[in-house]
Amino acid sequence: MTSPADIRPLVAHVVYRFDVGGLENGVVNLINRMPLDSYRHVVIALTEVTDFRYRICRDDVECIALAKPPGHALRIYPQLYRLFRQLQPTIVHSRNLAALEAQVPAWFAGVKVRVHGEHGRDVDDLDGSSRKYQWLRRCYRPFVTHYIALSRDLADYLTQRVGVPTAKVTQIYNGVDAGKFLPATHRKAIEGCPFTDPAHYLVGTVGRMQTVKDQTNLAKAFIRVLQKVPALKARLRLVLVGDGPLREQVIAMLTKAGVADLAWLPGGRSDVADILQGLDCFVLPSLAEGVSNTILEAMASGLPVIATEVGGNAELLEPGESGFLVPAADPESLANAILHYARSPDEGHAAGRHGRQLIERRFSLEAMVGRYQQLYDQLRQALNGAAGALPVQHSPQPPIND
């Protein structure tokens, strides 16, 4: 922990729950990679903090769980107010609608820089059309100093539907650890996976198995590929890594189709980098996304990526170059894309190489951390009258063809 005399400004990161997830992984990466002498950090979870906290490598970061019951956080406003008064953070940075209400007690506690990040769509508002959620965000808008959107799609949502002035929105893409997620010289065996034959072609995904991730769509597409080309039963294999409410449903679908022995569903795993090095093609069948960490990790691992055309996915891929975009909830289109790479693995290898180049040029973790630190610095300077309003950053990295 830090001493009371520590003069580094403190950033209080407020999340709903600090557990395994893309949003939370982004918080960890930001904390671990930001220079030690720049900012101190504290993580405040409105509900609970799990063992995920141990992914933070620094020993000066406290994680605080408030055990908020379901519903509005009004009853814990006094607790948040006292906590902010005690910690005296320079910046409060909340993330997604579930933590947005923390901005009110932060304002009451006198925190001058109050940042809110939009990381993805709400589970029951996948297209952003819910007037209720737009209205809720408008209600909290006066309490937020500045917004961060992880994609152009989310930035447009804030400015066009919520009515946030463009000068109060900065767009920053997620970054990926290109030193951890690396292409394999040849496909590696995944620990525990029964598909070890080099002749196999492994198509897979990684992520919590919940409705918004729509792994049932991938299972349907896999079944459809084998119906279209039965000969592929000899070598096409499906890997679905993750746990959640859809897992048993997917197993039942594969069993009914008679192809359960051609799929592997190990549940949740922490060795994602190793798993990606054991795949030939990565698929993200989501119904909604902000900016997908797993797409970036798969691209960094040199894999061709097939993703649904939702959220910020189109901002990450170059269709036809690093992978394919397909309509959401369309197993026929997804099946055709899988079939293309299964029949033409050399094209998949070329797409994977292109994706790796995009990561190195546009989506490095260092670039992401640098943009966050720059924004924090600018907001503090603006507070002291040293800088003016910040423009929206729709293109925070060089164009692809630079």
XYZ file of C-alpha atoms in Angstrom:
402
model
C 0.000 0.000 0.000
C 1.035 3.604 -0.459
C 1.941 5.926 2.378
C -0.238 8.921 3.333
C 2.567 11.174 2.094
C 2.403 9.767 -1.442
C 1.811 12.772 -3.691
C 0.967 10.877 -6.882
C -2.596 11.632 -7.996
C -5.056 8.824 -7.264
C -7.415 7.276 -9.829
C -10.424 5.444 -8.386
C -11.642 2.861 -10.915
C -15.293 2.014 -10.228
C -16.784 -1.163 -11.698
C -19.894 -3.167 -10.927
C -18.026 -6.407 -10.187
C -14.303 -7.087 -10.350
C -14.200 -10.515 -11.955
C -13.030 -12.179 -15.170
C -14.154 -10.124 -18.174
C -12.935 -7.915 -20.977
C -13.755 -4.665 -19.185
C -12.033 -5.787 -16.018
C -9.044 -7.102 -17.952
C -8.683 -3.648 -19.478
C -8.571 -2.119 -16.000
C -5.864 -4.573 -14.964
C -3.786 -3.895 -18.079
C -4.075 -0.147 -17.545
C -3.002 -0.354 -13.908
C -0.160 -2.802 -14.533
C 1.284 -0.908 -17.501
C 0.923 2.713 -16.448
C 4.244 4.106 -15.148
C 4.553 3.780 -11.377
C 5.493 7.408 -10.925
C 2.444 8.774 -12.760
C -0.675 7.687 -10.854
C -1.813 5.660 -7.892
C -4.857 3.422 -8.335
C -7.691 1.928 -6.303
C -10.376 -0.434 -7.628
C -13.870 -0.075 -6.180
C -16.403 -2.802 -7.019
C -20.001 -1.947 -6.212
C -20.725 -5.634 -5.568
C -17.766 -7.992 -5.102
C -14.067 -8.475 -5.780
C -12.985 -11.977 -6.761
C -9.574 -13.629 -7.069
C -9.271 -11.748 -10.352
C -7.669 -9.039 -8.197
C -4.453 -11.085 -8.149
C -3.884 -10.275 -11.806
C -2.845 -6.820 -10.641
C 0.940 -7.003 -10.390
C 1.450 -3.839 -8.345
C 1.507 -3.984 -4.532
C 0.217 -0.431 -4.042
C -3.315 -1.047 -5.369
C -6.224 -1.634 -2.998
C -9.405 -3.421 -4.127
C -12.582 -2.531 -2.231
C -15.915 -4.409 -2.454
C -19.096 -2.628 -1.337
C -21.487 -5.630 -1.496
C -24.257 -3.591 -3.097
C -27.606 -5.434 -3.219
C -29.524 -5.624 -6.526
C -31.169 -2.451 -7.736
C -30.243 1.209 -7.665
C -27.179 2.179 -5.605
C -28.952 5.013 -3.769
C -28.669 3.178 -0.470
C -24.873 3.029 -0.779
C -24.466 6.665 -1.821
C -23.477 7.614 1.751
C -20.915 4.790 1.775
C -19.471 5.899 -1.557
C -19.467 9.527 -0.423
C -17.501 8.672 2.727
C -15.119 6.479 0.733
C -14.396 9.215 -1.794
C -13.904 11.755 0.999
C -11.491 9.379 2.716
C -9.517 8.429 -0.398
C -9.618 11.905 -1.990
C -9.055 10.645 -5.527
C -7.989 13.100 -8.187
C -10.009 11.152 -10.764
C -13.015 8.851 -10.446
C -13.327 6.613 -13.507
C -16.518 4.544 -13.686
C -17.242 2.011 -16.407
C -20.509 1.051 -18.102
C -24.062 1.839 -17.022
C -23.963 -0.479 -14.004
C -21.337 1.753 -12.336
C -22.374 5.138 -13.759
C -24.362 6.098 -10.674
C -21.122 6.320 -8.655
C -20.576 9.658 -10.409
C -23.210 11.306 -8.181
C -21.540 10.645 -4.801
C -18.189 11.470 -6.426
C -19.603 14.901 -7.333
C -20.984 15.374 -3.826
C -17.602 14.402 -2.376
C -15.894 17.149 -4.359
C -14.000 14.994 -6.880
C -13.265 17.417 -9.721
C -12.396 15.006 -12.550
C -15.121 12.415 -13.088
C -14.612 10.142 -16.088
C -17.038 7.537 -17.381
C -16.172 4.801 -19.870
C -18.551 3.007 -22.219
C -17.105 -0.423 -22.994
C -19.974 -2.214 -24.723
C -23.693 -2.583 -25.203
C -26.069 -3.384 -22.357
C -27.210 -7.012 -22.385
C -30.872 -6.073 -22.902
C -30.141 -3.142 -25.257
C -27.909 -4.652 -27.906
C -28.557 -1.996 -30.550
C -28.590 1.005 -28.203
C -32.209 1.849 -29.026
C -33.575 1.642 -25.468
C -34.994 5.050 -24.552
C -34.846 4.063 -20.899
C -31.085 3.566 -20.987
C -30.591 6.714 -23.043
C -32.660 8.622 -20.484
C -30.675 7.162 -17.563
C -27.413 8.232 -19.164
C -28.820 11.721 -19.758
C -29.779 11.962 -16.075
C -26.197 11.313 -14.999
C -24.644 13.411 -17.771
C -24.291 16.611 -15.657
C -22.170 14.719 -13.121
C -19.620 13.406 -15.662
C -16.625 15.536 -16.602
C -15.543 13.478 -19.595
C -16.458 10.262 -21.410
C -14.311 7.530 -22.935
C -15.781 5.338 -25.682
C -13.948 2.199 -26.709
C -15.193 2.345 -30.307
C -16.457 4.870 -32.826
C -19.816 3.111 -32.601
C -20.034 3.842 -28.864
C -18.764 7.395 -29.340
C -21.557 8.007 -31.855
C -24.066 6.531 -29.414
C -22.989 8.984 -26.710
C -23.042 12.042 -28.949
C -26.050 11.249 -31.134
C -28.401 9.366 -28.807
C -27.407 10.469 -25.317
C -26.575 14.027 -26.355
C -23.088 14.299 -24.906
C -21.143 17.165 -26.541
C -18.449 15.839 -28.858
C -15.815 17.830 -26.959
C -16.546 15.689 -23.891
C -15.993 12.317 -25.622
C -12.633 10.676 -26.314
C -12.422 7.408 -28.215
C -9.661 5.007 -27.137
C -9.332 1.471 -28.464
C -8.380 -1.420 -26.230
C -4.824 -2.632 -26.532
C -3.471 -6.157 -26.452
C -0.285 -7.548 -24.958
C 1.531 -8.432 -28.169
C 4.357 -9.979 -26.148
C 2.047 -12.439 -24.407
C -0.219 -13.242 -27.363
C 2.102 -14.439 -30.113
C 1.728 -16.467 -33.315
C 2.860 -20.077 -33.042
C 5.258 -21.396 -35.675
C 2.909 -24.389 -35.859
C -0.331 -25.194 -34.068
C 0.388 -26.263 -30.504
C -1.431 -28.950 -28.549
C -3.866 -27.505 -26.017
C -3.576 -29.060 -22.582
C -6.481 -31.457 -22.081
C -7.782 -31.138 -25.645
C -8.403 -34.508 -27.346
C -7.822 -33.104 -30.845
C -4.083 -33.570 -31.348
C -3.922 -34.880 -34.909
C -2.015 -32.335 -37.077
C -4.551 -33.020 -39.830
C -7.364 -31.598 -37.700
C -8.607 -28.073 -38.379
C -9.601 -26.457 -35.061
C -12.161 -23.666 -35.085
C -12.894 -22.119 -31.721
C -13.842 -19.270 -29.462
C -13.076 -18.125 -25.929
C -15.448 -16.255 -23.646
C -18.180 -16.495 -21.071
C -21.044 -18.565 -22.454
C -23.915 -16.137 -22.102
C -26.694 -14.941 -24.400
C -24.904 -11.859 -25.743
C -21.904 -13.975 -26.812
C -24.247 -16.344 -28.731
C -22.089 -19.469 -28.820
C -25.259 -21.321 -29.882
C -24.882 -19.569 -33.241
C -21.382 -21.003 -33.616
C -22.637 -24.486 -32.691
C -25.387 -24.208 -35.320
C -22.856 -23.050 -37.912
C -20.518 -25.946 -37.081
C -23.363 -28.421 -37.491
C -24.358 -26.755 -40.758
C -20.817 -27.000 -42.181
C -20.772 -30.742 -41.522
C -24.197 -31.116 -43.119
C -23.017 -29.258 -46.230
C -19.699 -31.128 -46.495
C -19.892 -34.432 -44.551
C -16.309 -35.281 -45.520
C -15.110 -32.555 -43.129
C -16.135 -34.743 -40.180
C -12.723 -36.357 -40.590
C -10.819 -33.195 -39.717
C -12.998 -30.208 -38.672
C -13.182 -29.781 -34.904
C -14.876 -27.229 -32.619
C -13.369 -25.767 -29.424
C -15.633 -23.728 -27.111
C -13.765 -22.430 -24.060
C -15.747 -20.755 -21.302
C -18.457 -21.374 -18.759
C -21.918 -19.944 -18.330
C -25.621 -20.549 -18.901
C -25.282 -21.460 -22.604
C -22.796 -24.286 -22.075
C -25.310 -27.059 -21.407
C -27.543 -25.769 -24.200
C -24.671 -25.954 -26.689
C -23.735 -29.467 -25.536
C -27.349 -30.565 -26.024
C -27.424 -29.101 -29.545
C -24.209 -30.864 -30.551
C -25.372 -34.133 -29.010
C -28.716 -34.020 -30.818
C -26.883 -33.437 -34.110
C -24.603 -36.415 -33.424
C -21.383 -34.374 -33.486
C -20.638 -33.957 -29.778
C -17.520 -36.090 -30.166
C -16.171 -33.540 -32.663
C -16.356 -30.680 -30.139
C -14.500 -29.886 -26.913
C -16.044 -27.708 -24.191
C -13.628 -27.662 -21.228
C -15.382 -24.851 -19.315
C -13.539 -21.805 -18.041
C -9.773 -21.622 -18.552
C -7.132 -19.052 -17.660
C -4.522 -20.124 -20.256
C -6.101 -18.161 -23.096
C -2.797 -17.375 -24.838
C -1.935 -21.092 -25.005
C -5.425 -21.996 -26.211
C -5.261 -19.479 -29.049
C -1.931 -20.958 -30.167
C -3.762 -24.289 -30.421
C -6.440 -23.063 -32.842
C -6.455 -22.666 -36.615
C -9.295 -20.135 -36.766
C -10.993 -17.906 -34.190
C -14.706 -17.097 -34.249
C -16.571 -14.426 -32.300
C -20.335 -15.000 -32.791
C -21.552 -12.204 -30.464
C -24.843 -10.350 -30.729
C -23.155 -7.171 -29.451
C -19.648 -5.954 -28.629
C -17.794 -2.814 -27.669
C -14.207 -3.460 -28.676
C -13.506 -7.152 -28.269
C -10.363 -8.093 -26.358
C -10.594 -11.639 -27.673
C -10.569 -10.474 -31.301
C -7.429 -8.477 -30.586
C -5.842 -11.417 -28.755
C -6.670 -13.759 -31.632
C -5.231 -11.324 -34.180
C -2.095 -10.946 -32.051
C -1.849 -14.746 -32.029
C -1.782 -14.794 -35.820
C -5.227 -16.346 -36.318
C -7.755 -15.561 -39.027
C -10.839 -14.110 -37.336
C -14.484 -14.569 -38.238
C -16.679 -12.138 -36.295
C -20.208 -10.837 -36.385
C -20.619 -7.316 -37.729
C -21.675 -5.705 -34.453
C -20.306 -2.905 -32.280
C -16.663 -2.138 -32.860
C -15.789 -5.422 -34.596
C -15.709 -3.762 -38.023
C -13.184 -1.252 -36.660
C -10.741 -4.045 -35.771
C -10.868 -6.316 -38.799
C -10.036 -5.678 -42.417
C -12.609 -7.961 -44.093
C -11.009 -10.229 -46.632
C -7.553 -9.369 -45.314
C -7.444 -10.370 -41.633
C -10.745 -12.253 -41.534
C -14.441 -12.087 -42.314
C -17.404 -10.174 -40.917
C -20.785 -11.916 -40.987
C -24.275 -10.859 -39.870
C -25.173 -11.599 -36.254
C -27.436 -14.579 -35.506
C -26.952 -15.917 -39.050
C -25.546 -19.453 -38.798
C -25.633 -19.982 -42.586
C -23.308 -17.024 -43.242
C -21.074 -18.064 -40.359
C -20.950 -21.622 -41.693
C -19.873 -20.384 -45.128
C -17.033 -18.357 -43.618
C -15.827 -21.319 -41.558
C -16.052 -23.543 -44.610
C -13.933 -21.099 -46.623
C -10.993 -21.252 -44.218
C -11.381 -24.989 -43.593
C -11.024 -25.548 -47.331
C -8.275 -22.922 -47.770
C -6.048 -23.003 -44.672
C -3.282 -21.124 -46.498
C -5.637 -18.160 -46.861
C -6.250 -18.400 -43.131
C -2.524 -18.264 -42.437
C -2.180 -15.175 -44.635
C -5.111 -13.498 -42.862
C -3.523 -14.299 -39.512
C -0.249 -12.679 -40.553
C -2.130 -9.582 -41.680
C -3.996 -9.428 -38.374
C -0.741 -9.610 -36.436
C 0.609 -6.678 -38.440
C -2.508 -4.651 -37.591
C -1.964 -5.340 -33.888
C 1.629 -4.175 -34.020
C 0.689 -0.993 -35.894
C -2.610 0.009 -34.302
C -3.593 -1.882 -31.170
C -0.577 -2.193 -28.892
C -1.074 -2.147 -25.139
C 1.536 0.593 -24.836
C -0.440 2.859 -27.162
C -3.644 2.300 -25.180
C -2.015 3.057 -21.826
C -0.337 6.140 -23.277
C -3.675 7.510 -24.481
C -5.330 6.984 -21.106
C -2.438 8.642 -19.291
C -2.469 11.550 -21.745
C -6.209 12.034 -21.219
C -5.881 11.910 -17.426
C -3.092 14.498 -17.630
C -5.084 16.762 -19.943
C -8.183 16.639 -17.761
C -6.139 17.590 -14.713
C -4.502 20.438 -16.651
C -7.892 21.640 -17.876
C -9.095 21.677 -14.281
C -6.224 24.003 -13.433
C -6.991 26.249 -16.402
C -3.962 25.078 -18.372
C -5.902 23.489 -21.245
C -9.185 23.867 -23.006
C -11.861 21.407 -23.989
C -10.767 18.153 -25.554
C -11.954 17.159 -29.032
C -13.522 13.784 -29.691
C -10.859 11.375 -30.949
C -12.480 9.198 -33.615
C -9.095 8.088 -35.006
C -6.606 7.812 -32.125
C -4.155 5.799 -34.217
C -2.709 6.193 -37.704
C -4.835 4.960 -40.616
C -4.178 1.423 -41.784
C -2.576 2.398 -45.080
C 0.008 4.731 -43.588
